[in-house]
Coordinates of C-alpha atoms in Angstrom, one line a residue:
M725 CA -211.4 61.3 132.9
E726 CA -207.9 61.0 132.1
I727 CA -206.3 58.5 129.9
L728 CA -202.6 57.9 130.0
S729 CA -200.5 55.3 127.8
L730 CA -197.3 54.4 130.0
K731 CA -194.7 51.4 130.1
A732 CA -194.9 50.0 133.6
F733 CA -193.3 46.7 135.1
V734 CA -196.0 44.2 137.3
L735 CA -195.1 44.4 140.8
R736 CA -197.7 42.2 142.1
R737 CA -201.5 40.8 141.1
I738 CA -204.4 39.6 143.4
R739 CA -207.6 37.8 141.9
Y740 CA -210.6 40.2 142.0
G741 CA -214.2 38.7 141.3
E742 CA -214.7 36.1 138.9
S743 CA -212.5 37.6 136.0
S744 CA -210.7 40.5 137.1
L745 CA -207.2 40.9 138.8
I746 CA -206.0 43.7 140.9
T747 CA -202.7 44.6 139.5
S748 CA -199.7 46.9 141.1
L749 CA -197.7 48.4 138.5
F750 CA -194.8 50.7 138.8
S751 CA -193.9 53.4 135.9
E752 CA -191.2 56.2 135.7
E753 CA -194.3 58.7 134.8
R754 CA -196.5 57.9 137.9
G755 CA -194.7 55.6 140.1
K756 CA -196.5 52.9 142.0
L757 CA -200.2 52.7 140.6
S758 CA -203.2 50.1 141.7
V759 CA -205.0 49.3 138.6
I760 CA -208.2 47.1 138.1
A761 CA -207.5 44.8 135.1
K762 CA -211.2 43.7 134.3
G763 CA -212.1 40.7 132.3
A764 CA -207.9 39.8 132.4
R765 CA -208.9 36.4 133.9
P766 CA -211.8 34.8 132.0
A767 CA -213.8 32.4 133.9
K768 CA -214.0 29.2 131.2
S769 CA -211.1 30.0 129.3
K770 CA -207.4 29.3 129.6
C771 CA -206.3 32.4 127.6
G772 CA -206.5 36.1 128.6
M773 CA -204.6 39.0 129.8
A774 CA -203.7 37.1 133.2
A775 CA -200.4 35.4 131.5
V776 CA -199.0 39.0 130.5
L777 CA -199.7 40.6 133.6
E778 CA -197.2 38.0 135.6
P779 CA -194.8 39.7 137.7
L780 CA -191.7 41.4 136.4
N781 CA -193.3 41.9 133.1
L782 CA -192.8 45.2 131.1
I783 CA -196.1 46.2 129.3
E784 CA -197.4 49.0 127.7
A785 CA -200.9 49.9 129.2
E786 CA -203.7 52.4 129.1
V787 CA -204.9 53.6 132.4
Y788 CA -208.3 55.7 132.7
F789 CA -207.9 57.9 135.8
K790 CA -211.3 58.9 137.4

């Protein structure tokens, strides 16, 4: 399993299940990536990673590749 830390722009996000998001990112190192952000959308709480994963935000992410 490869772990990569990168800076990326959020292009798009789609709800996946009860608490996850499928997110499209664009990074200089890897280009366009589609990733799953598990637990980013907590079911009962208003806080979480969903606000950080708004489109056009620049984020620093750790991505695990299988």
